[in-house]
Amino acid sequence: MKHIVTIGGGIAGIEASDVLAEMGYKVTLVEKEKSLGGNVSKWSYLFPNMRPIGEIEDYMKSKYDSNRFTVIKNTEVNQIKRKKDKLEVSAGDELKLIADSVIVATGFEVFDAKRKEEYGYKIYDNVITSVDLENMLKNGKNITTPTGKIPKKIAFIHCVGSRDEKSGNHYCSKLCCVTSVKQAIEMNEILPDAEIYCLYIDLRMYGLEFEELYLKAQKQHNIQFIRGKLSEAAENMDKTILIKAEDTLSGYPIKMNVDLVVLLVGMESGKNTQQIGKCANLSFNSNRFLQPVDPHLARNNSSQAGIFLAGTCSSPMSVKETLDNARSAAVEVHKYLMNSDH
Amino acid sequence: MSNKFGFDISPSRTIDFDKFDNQILQYVLQHESSFMTCMSCGGCTATCSAGNLIDFNIRKMSLGLRRGKPESLAAEIDKCMLCGKCILVCPRGINIRNVVMLIKKALVKFNPKNDERNN
Ligand SMILES: Cc1cc2nc3c(=O)[nH]c(=O)nc-3n(C[C@H](O)[C@H](O)[C@H](O)COP(=O)(O)OP(=O)(O)OC[C@H]3O[C@@H](n4cnc5c(N)ncnc54)[C@H](O)[C@@H]3O)c2cc1C
Ligand code: SF4
Ligand code: SF4
Ligand code: SF4
């Protein structure tokens, strides 16, 4: 029986493994953390429909609890080697697996906001990231600033670590605009009296229901959208944050004191994906994500035969796109194994 | 043509891309090609030492140049203090101070008559 090894147990790895297992293949999924789920387990409610993350976790759990495929946790893969017509996947000395095909589903990492020093993350208490806010929202509806105040004025800052030469990332992370709008709506629901601003460069509402969410934010939630990039943030004596930007639509510089600044951090390919890509000699694109051999026609094929890409190791993707991409990776693996004579 | 509205529609309100005055723009781009990559985010204006004190908007001024409307450059360009703070924030990595220097040079080089496009 053909054996497939999946590296990474985020939603991409779980979905691709399960589809292949259902097709009748033997599949082993290796995850470096003690639990599966990857980044989504850090979020509270998902755009565009505010779905509680628990529903996605239950869906994933139903797959890996099915025992259709083998799960190995707490194990970080650090080598993929070609052994004749097989691939050897290893995690140090403790694990060696022989596979007919490998799926790389090592996912993404969020941009480290400390790299944008002028925004004051980890320097000023009341500057947090979208990831921190998800964590706060997960822990209930009692939202206070890190210095213990109920925020009356909140600013969401778009494009932190994306579309920015200074951060070394030219690409758009594509999900942070809609995440900002989602989080702004959630904050308005919890704190109806707070003034909420989104400072954006361009609003990229690319998904089918994203623009509606933006419209809803304007119509029902009183969110103000200001077209201008944050130039710098500074902390006041009372721990509020002074932010400066240009309102580019009116052409005036603006300043504003807010109780809470939320930085919309972008998605990067991350050190895991870098490491796996390098050890297996996979091609990267100029944004450091893994490069499929064809951007339209072979989105799951890596530059090495038998090694396939699933999910956000190849580009930023939403949950829906990640799952689609993972299912298509499974089909590509199946096609490959059907057509190979070994 | 008779004017039934009783007033003239001023042609100078329209940016006429068919009569694009690009002499200075071309000169700037020749020496600082990154100038064309500006996405009008306003980071430079927000941080601008001059713009925080007086009526000066480096982004708008630059945009005017890229839109073929260099008329206001002569009056605006000397407001820049050449401090270079804008360069530190620009997400496109444009050397904005160098753009300012190039505009200054070009103004001397080509000495355009103000508003010659519209008259
Ligand atoms: C702030 C934020 C909010 C978001 N909100 C939403 C939302 O509301 N709705 C939505 O649709 N999308 C949202 N997304 C996008 C969503 O998080 C992604 O689509 C999804 O997490 C991608 O899953 P993945 O499996 O590709 O990657 P990941 O979740 O990164 O999973 C990768 C897994 O691989 C493991 N791994 C990596 N390297 C190795 C190795 N060498 N050995 C073993 N295991 C390894 C990791 O530990 C991890 O478990 C959001 C993204 C961000 C940044
Ligand atoms: S999705 Fe929006 S916030 Fe994110 S990088 Fe793109 S433009 Fe910026
Ligand atoms: S160099 Fe000129 S435009 Fe740039 S910040 Fe200084 S004064 Fe403003
Ligand atoms: S900071 Fe750079 S990209 Fe932004 S408006 Fe100024 S010149 Fe253009």
XYZ file of C-alpha atoms and ligand atoms in Angstrom:
538
model
C 0.000 0.000 0.000
C 1.291 3.448 -0.927
C 2.336 5.550 2.050
C 2.017 9.332 2.282
C 3.623 11.455 4.982
C 2.099 14.846 5.773
C 4.300 17.393 7.528
C 2.257 19.785 9.653
C -1.068 19.227 11.423
C -2.802 22.533 10.800
C -6.098 22.522 8.934
C -4.276 21.975 5.619
C -2.391 18.920 6.814
C -5.412 17.369 8.517
C -7.714 17.903 5.536
C -5.250 16.579 2.930
C -4.407 13.551 5.110
C -8.038 12.711 5.652
C -8.976 12.932 1.974
C -6.098 10.595 1.043
C -6.951 8.206 3.857
C -10.527 8.065 2.618
C -9.205 7.207 -0.840
C -7.560 4.201 0.774
C -3.968 5.320 1.201
C -1.878 4.813 4.283
C -1.190 8.267 5.703
C 1.004 9.444 8.570
C 0.711 13.028 9.762
C 3.562 14.506 11.790
C 3.011 17.599 13.947
C 5.665 19.334 15.986
C 3.318 20.686 18.667
C 1.517 18.708 21.336
C -1.844 19.320 19.682
C -3.164 19.586 16.146
C -4.948 22.543 14.566
C -2.118 24.984 13.938
C -2.811 28.698 13.862
C -6.616 28.618 13.643
C -6.873 27.394 17.214
C -5.638 30.850 18.286
C -8.618 32.649 16.738
C -12.013 33.244 18.347
C -14.606 33.810 15.627
C -13.918 33.535 11.915
C -14.663 36.039 9.204
C -16.732 36.434 7.192
C -19.638 34.890 9.151
C -18.364 35.091 12.765
C -18.340 31.333 13.055
C -17.097 30.202 16.485
C -13.720 28.512 16.080
C -14.973 25.543 18.105
C -16.978 24.393 15.093
C -13.839 24.184 12.950
C -11.996 22.430 15.772
C -14.803 19.884 16.069
C -14.657 19.263 12.325
C -10.897 18.708 12.502
C -11.225 16.510 15.558
C -13.764 14.299 13.788
C -11.094 13.702 11.145
C -8.114 12.908 13.305
C -10.121 10.993 15.868
C -11.433 8.737 13.098
C -8.150 6.796 13.113
C -8.252 6.755 9.328
C -4.688 8.043 9.447
C -1.842 7.912 11.956
C -0.944 11.026 13.920
C 2.482 11.593 15.454
C 2.666 14.663 17.703
C 5.489 16.479 19.478
C 7.772 15.666 16.580
C 9.414 18.193 14.327
C 10.401 16.981 10.886
C 13.790 18.333 9.866
C 14.818 16.254 6.882
C 13.349 14.921 3.637
C 15.742 12.765 1.635
C 15.291 10.952 -1.625
C 16.013 7.207 -1.276
C 15.805 5.708 -4.769
C 12.135 6.079 -5.702
C 11.045 6.702 -2.112
C 11.285 9.674 0.204
C 12.665 9.416 3.710
C 11.119 11.834 6.190
C 12.959 12.150 9.468
C 12.822 14.000 12.759
C 16.312 13.681 14.170
C 17.116 10.122 15.231
C 13.775 9.467 16.858
C 11.708 9.105 13.697
C 12.320 7.883 10.177
C 9.426 7.283 7.804
C 9.605 5.928 4.281
C 7.045 7.538 1.976
C 5.949 7.283 -1.630
C 4.856 10.906 -1.513
C 5.133 13.792 0.943
C 2.784 16.697 1.614
C 4.334 19.835 3.029
C 1.696 21.636 5.136
C 3.992 23.608 7.407
C 1.846 26.734 7.319
C 2.689 30.341 8.155
C 3.845 32.553 11.012
C 2.541 36.015 11.810
C 4.842 38.983 11.326
C 6.713 39.897 14.510
C 5.396 43.403 15.220
C 8.490 44.251 17.267
C 10.287 44.584 13.942
C 8.273 47.778 13.326
C 9.812 49.568 16.260
C 8.170 52.917 15.505
C 4.782 51.351 16.295
C 5.902 50.540 19.836
C 4.802 46.921 20.183
C 6.201 45.519 23.457
C 7.482 49.010 24.235
C 4.114 50.678 24.918
C 1.643 48.606 26.928
C -1.445 49.555 25.002
C -0.189 48.586 21.577
C -1.299 45.031 20.804
C -1.576 42.868 17.685
C -4.581 41.311 15.980
C -3.365 37.985 17.369
C -3.404 39.365 20.941
C -6.917 40.680 20.343
C -8.125 37.277 19.098
C -6.769 35.853 22.317
C -8.622 38.483 24.373
C -11.837 37.821 22.446
C -11.440 34.098 23.041
C -11.233 34.718 26.769
C -14.591 36.435 26.986
C -16.330 39.709 26.555
C -14.570 41.677 29.272
C -12.300 43.752 27.113
C -9.866 45.988 28.940
C -6.620 47.498 27.722
C -3.361 45.958 28.970
C -3.232 48.834 31.487
C -6.669 47.916 32.788
C -8.976 50.490 31.241
C -12.179 49.969 29.290
C -11.134 51.452 25.943
C -13.105 54.442 24.688
C -11.092 54.970 21.554
C -9.501 52.217 19.513
C -7.379 52.361 16.351
C -6.813 49.409 14.032
C -3.645 49.759 11.956
C -3.548 47.899 8.654
C -0.571 46.533 6.693
C 1.785 45.941 9.620
C 4.662 43.978 8.114
C 2.977 43.696 4.727
C 3.344 45.905 1.641
C 6.343 47.385 3.335
C 9.856 47.587 1.993
C 11.124 48.305 5.512
C 9.772 44.977 6.765
C 11.163 43.148 3.753
C 7.666 42.105 2.672
C 6.335 43.531 -0.552
C 3.270 41.343 -0.783
C -0.197 41.957 0.603
C -1.170 39.421 3.275
C -4.701 39.756 1.924
C -6.593 38.631 5.061
C -5.730 41.411 7.477
C -8.127 43.976 5.983
C -11.099 41.727 6.558
C -9.727 40.632 9.936
C -9.554 44.288 10.956
C -13.144 44.907 9.897
C -14.245 41.773 11.716
C -12.443 42.748 14.910
C -13.708 46.340 14.708
C -17.282 45.027 14.529
C -16.673 42.706 17.478
C -15.269 45.572 19.542
C -18.276 47.729 18.715
C -20.595 44.935 19.800
C -18.812 44.579 23.126
C -18.135 48.300 23.649
C -20.924 50.187 21.851
C -19.729 53.542 23.180
C -16.157 53.247 21.988
C -14.975 55.223 18.971
C -13.352 52.863 16.509
C -11.071 53.800 13.615
C -9.444 51.701 10.919
C -6.363 53.246 9.327
C -5.783 51.594 5.977
C -3.810 52.166 2.777
C -6.188 50.248 0.530
C -9.134 48.173 1.682
C -8.778 44.756 0.116
C -12.147 43.108 0.515
C -11.486 40.420 -2.054
C -13.819 37.701 -0.808
C -17.448 37.269 -1.728
C -18.841 38.365 1.622
C -16.028 40.662 2.690
C -17.367 43.842 1.118
C -20.683 43.218 2.863
C -18.822 43.019 6.147
C -17.237 46.401 5.385
C -20.662 47.819 4.556
C -22.051 46.386 7.782
C -19.184 47.959 9.738
C -20.131 51.359 8.297
C -23.905 50.989 8.486
C -24.439 49.263 11.796
C -21.238 49.651 13.748
C -20.175 53.215 13.255
C -16.615 52.266 12.350
C -14.647 55.133 10.799
C -12.279 54.365 7.961
C -9.333 56.673 7.405
C -7.117 56.258 4.381
C -3.596 56.779 5.690
C -0.656 54.798 6.935
C 0.422 55.162 10.551
C 3.789 56.898 10.598
C 4.557 56.543 14.288
C 3.043 55.941 17.712
C 4.081 57.482 21.016
C 3.007 56.810 24.577
C 1.512 59.591 26.716
C 1.961 59.941 30.479
C -1.464 58.362 31.074
C -0.494 55.390 28.870
C -2.782 56.399 26.026
C -1.152 56.278 22.618
C -0.675 59.218 20.296
C -0.823 58.173 16.677
C -0.024 60.198 13.584
C -1.016 59.692 9.988
C -2.140 61.644 6.984
C -5.807 61.528 6.108
C -4.854 61.181 2.453
C -8.394 61.727 1.202
C -8.656 65.169 2.756
C -4.929 65.843 2.492
C -4.489 66.847 6.145
C -2.126 65.369 8.692
C -4.076 63.939 11.618
C -3.231 63.051 15.192
C -5.326 61.107 17.628
C -4.995 59.842 21.195
C -6.363 56.364 21.645
C -6.649 53.904 24.516
C -5.776 50.891 22.419
C -3.863 50.351 19.176
C -4.345 47.063 17.336
C -1.683 46.181 14.760
C -2.917 43.970 11.924
C 0.100 41.722 11.533
C 0.602 39.992 8.208
C 1.364 36.379 7.355
C 4.914 35.231 6.614
C 6.144 31.872 5.431
C 7.886 31.391 8.767
C 10.955 29.511 9.908
C 9.318 26.050 9.743
C 8.435 26.385 6.115
C 11.858 27.903 5.368
C 13.619 25.017 7.047
C 11.615 22.260 5.365
C 11.840 23.963 1.976
C 15.597 24.290 2.228
C 16.281 20.756 3.411
C 14.197 19.301 0.571
C 15.608 21.742 -1.981
C 12.166 23.173 -2.834
C 11.862 26.451 -4.761
C 10.799 29.598 -2.955
C 9.201 32.655 -4.493
C 10.504 36.163 -3.901
C 8.218 36.481 -0.864
C 9.821 33.413 0.758
C 6.744 31.217 0.404
C 7.137 27.825 -1.269
C 6.753 28.105 -5.006
C 4.389 25.816 -6.909
C 5.706 24.818 -10.344
C 2.817 26.609 -12.028
C 0.802 29.377 -10.379
C -2.397 28.460 -12.223
C -2.192 24.889 -13.380
C -0.145 23.086 -10.734
C -0.624 24.976 -7.510
C 0.180 21.997 -5.299
C 3.245 20.685 -7.115
C 6.515 21.664 -5.514
C 9.688 21.843 -7.567
C 10.556 18.274 -6.436
C 8.748 15.238 -7.820
C 6.619 13.489 -5.219
C 6.576 16.439 -2.796
C 3.341 18.441 -2.714
C 2.299 21.712 -1.095
C -0.894 22.234 0.906
C -2.162 25.389 2.585
C -0.415 28.555 3.664
C 3.164 27.376 3.188
C 2.717 28.570 -0.398
C 0.849 31.870 0.177
C -1.522 33.614 2.579
C -4.932 31.898 2.460
C -8.181 32.003 4.389
C -9.575 28.886 6.057
C -11.810 28.208 3.086
C -8.966 28.597 0.613
C -6.653 26.488 2.758
C -9.172 23.635 2.828
C -9.759 23.858 -0.943
C -6.021 23.916 -1.535
C -5.478 20.917 0.753
C -8.137 18.858 -1.034
C -6.587 19.670 -4.366
C -3.178 18.645 -2.986
C -4.692 15.271 -2.103
C -5.955 14.851 -5.666
C -2.525 15.732 -7.060
C -0.872 13.156 -4.797
C -3.393 10.559 -5.936
C -2.719 11.376 -9.625
C 1.008 11.159 -9.014
C 0.826 7.788 -7.285
C -1.544 6.374 -9.925
C 0.826 7.360 -12.702
C 4.102 6.364 -11.100
C 5.211 2.792 -11.665
C 6.953 2.222 -8.359
C -20.229 77.148 -28.699
C -23.004 79.007 -26.939
C -22.952 78.775 -23.218
C -26.444 78.179 -21.940
C -25.292 77.940 -18.329
C -24.078 81.520 -18.325
C -20.626 80.679 -17.016
C -17.490 79.102 -18.414
C -16.440 75.711 -17.289
C -12.864 76.287 -16.338
C -10.625 73.874 -18.251
C -7.960 74.168 -15.593
C -9.978 72.000 -13.154
C -9.486 68.983 -15.351
C -6.276 67.014 -15.373
C -5.784 66.664 -19.091
C -3.787 63.497 -19.655
C -3.561 64.369 -23.355
C -1.423 67.373 -22.509
C 0.774 65.807 -19.910
C 3.647 68.058 -18.857
C 6.172 65.395 -18.006
C 9.485 67.163 -18.487
C 10.324 67.439 -14.782
C 8.754 64.064 -14.028
C 10.942 62.339 -16.601
C 14.010 64.019 -15.192
C 13.173 62.871 -11.658
C 12.399 59.334 -12.795
C 15.634 59.100 -14.738
C 17.566 59.608 -11.532
C 15.134 58.159 -8.984
C 12.978 55.567 -10.721
C 11.408 54.439 -7.424
C 9.433 57.717 -7.435
C 6.786 56.075 -9.620
C 6.099 53.378 -6.998
C 4.461 55.752 -4.503
C 1.120 54.360 -3.281
C -0.018 57.616 -1.686
C -0.130 56.154 1.796
C 0.648 59.512 3.381
C 3.300 58.168 5.739
C 5.736 60.821 4.541
C 3.270 63.673 5.073
C 2.377 62.453 8.542
C 5.971 62.397 9.673
C 7.157 65.446 7.702
C 9.034 68.005 9.809
C 7.913 70.861 7.583
C 4.362 69.646 7.097
C 3.766 69.538 10.838
C 4.570 73.247 11.079
C 3.363 74.820 7.866
C 1.009 74.147 4.989
C 3.132 71.681 3.039
C 2.100 68.243 1.816
C 4.966 66.347 0.243
C 2.715 63.495 -0.917
C 0.271 65.798 -2.677
C 3.069 67.794 -4.226
C 4.667 64.629 -5.580
C 1.326 63.331 -6.805
C 0.791 66.601 -8.679
C 4.065 66.024 -10.472
C 3.076 62.490 -11.402
C -0.250 63.789 -12.685
C 1.464 66.206 -15.037
C 0.670 69.299 -12.968
C 4.034 70.772 -12.018
C 2.748 74.363 -11.678
C 2.784 74.488 -7.916
C 6.214 72.911 -7.497
C 8.196 76.145 -7.546
C 6.151 77.589 -4.697
C 6.155 74.401 -2.614
C 9.555 72.820 -3.005
C 11.513 75.204 -0.798
C 9.283 74.397 2.163
C 11.047 71.040 2.504
C 13.727 71.127 5.187
C 15.614 68.170 3.693
C 15.597 66.379 7.045
C 14.996 62.965 5.512
C 12.467 61.709 8.085
C 10.057 60.799 5.327
C 12.569 58.320 3.917
C 12.490 56.389 7.177
C 8.768 55.674 6.950
C 8.190 55.203 3.228
C 6.866 51.666 2.711
C 8.048 51.756 -0.899
C 11.566 52.745 0.052
C 11.539 55.910 -2.046
C 14.386 58.331 -1.425
C 12.011 61.266 -1.097
C 14.698 63.768 -0.164
C 16.494 62.912 -3.366
C 13.234 63.447 -5.249
C 13.043 66.921 -3.713
C 16.641 67.663 -4.713
C 15.966 66.472 -8.264
C 12.869 68.641 -8.546
C 14.884 71.634 -7.428
C 17.514 70.919 -10.076
C 14.872 70.334 -12.726
C 13.128 73.605 -11.920
C 16.329 75.476 -12.690
C 17.102 73.301 -15.694
C 13.763 73.643 -17.430
C 12.439 76.837 -15.848
C 8.828 76.195 -16.745
C 6.514 79.146 -16.904
C 3.812 78.795 -14.307
C 0.575 77.432 -15.615
C 1.757 77.282 -19.220
C -0.254 74.117 -19.749
C -3.580 75.785 -19.242
C -3.070 78.982 -21.145
C -4.756 37.140 12.811
C -5.346 36.139 11.834
C -6.715 35.891 11.851
C -7.275 35.009 10.941
N -8.631 34.857 10.951
C -9.195 34.091 9.999
C -10.633 34.034 9.892
O -11.347 34.650 10.697
N -11.178 33.301 8.865
C -10.396 32.638 7.947
O -10.927 32.052 7.007
N -9.024 32.646 8.042
C -8.423 33.362 9.046
N -7.055 33.395 9.123
C -6.254 32.520 8.236
C -6.060 31.095 8.852
O -5.399 31.238 10.084
C -5.277 30.201 7.894
O -6.013 30.023 6.713
C -4.971 28.799 8.447
O -4.476 28.849 9.751
C -3.956 28.075 7.570
O -3.740 26.769 8.015
P -2.442 25.902 7.594
O -2.727 24.515 7.966
O -2.074 26.194 6.192
O -1.229 26.482 8.471
P -0.947 26.524 10.055
O -2.175 26.819 10.799
O 0.222 27.433 10.208
O -0.485 25.031 10.418
C 0.814 24.544 10.159
C 1.117 23.406 11.135
O 2.336 22.769 10.759
C 3.118 22.509 11.918
N 4.528 22.382 11.499
C 5.268 23.341 10.881
N 6.505 22.884 10.611
C 6.552 21.605 11.058
C 7.575 20.588 11.061
N 8.783 20.813 10.555
N 7.291 19.377 11.594
C 6.062 19.130 12.114
N 5.056 20.050 12.145
C 5.304 21.267 11.615
C 2.802 23.707 12.807
O 3.114 23.461 14.151
C 1.313 23.899 12.555
O 0.535 23.123 13.425
C -6.451 34.308 9.999
C -5.073 34.543 9.991
C -4.514 35.466 10.874
C -3.043 35.740 10.823
S -5.027 42.711 3.376
Fe -5.204 44.891 3.806
S -4.102 45.158 5.751
Fe -3.451 43.194 4.903
S -1.600 43.666 3.757
Fe -3.320 43.710 2.306
S -3.953 45.838 2.222
Fe -2.682 45.600 4.068
S 12.891 65.740 3.910
Fe 11.389 67.349 3.458
S 9.559 66.205 2.879
Fe 10.879 64.757 3.955
S 10.216 64.856 6.100
Fe 11.905 66.313 5.865
S 10.881 68.245 5.444
Fe 9.370 66.664 5.050
S 5.520 57.402 2.319
Fe 6.290 56.766 0.305
S 4.597 55.561 -0.594
Fe 3.749 56.708 1.129
S 2.938 58.587 0.187
Fe 5.019 59.046 0.875
S 6.312 58.634 -0.898
Fe 4.349 57.677 -1.305
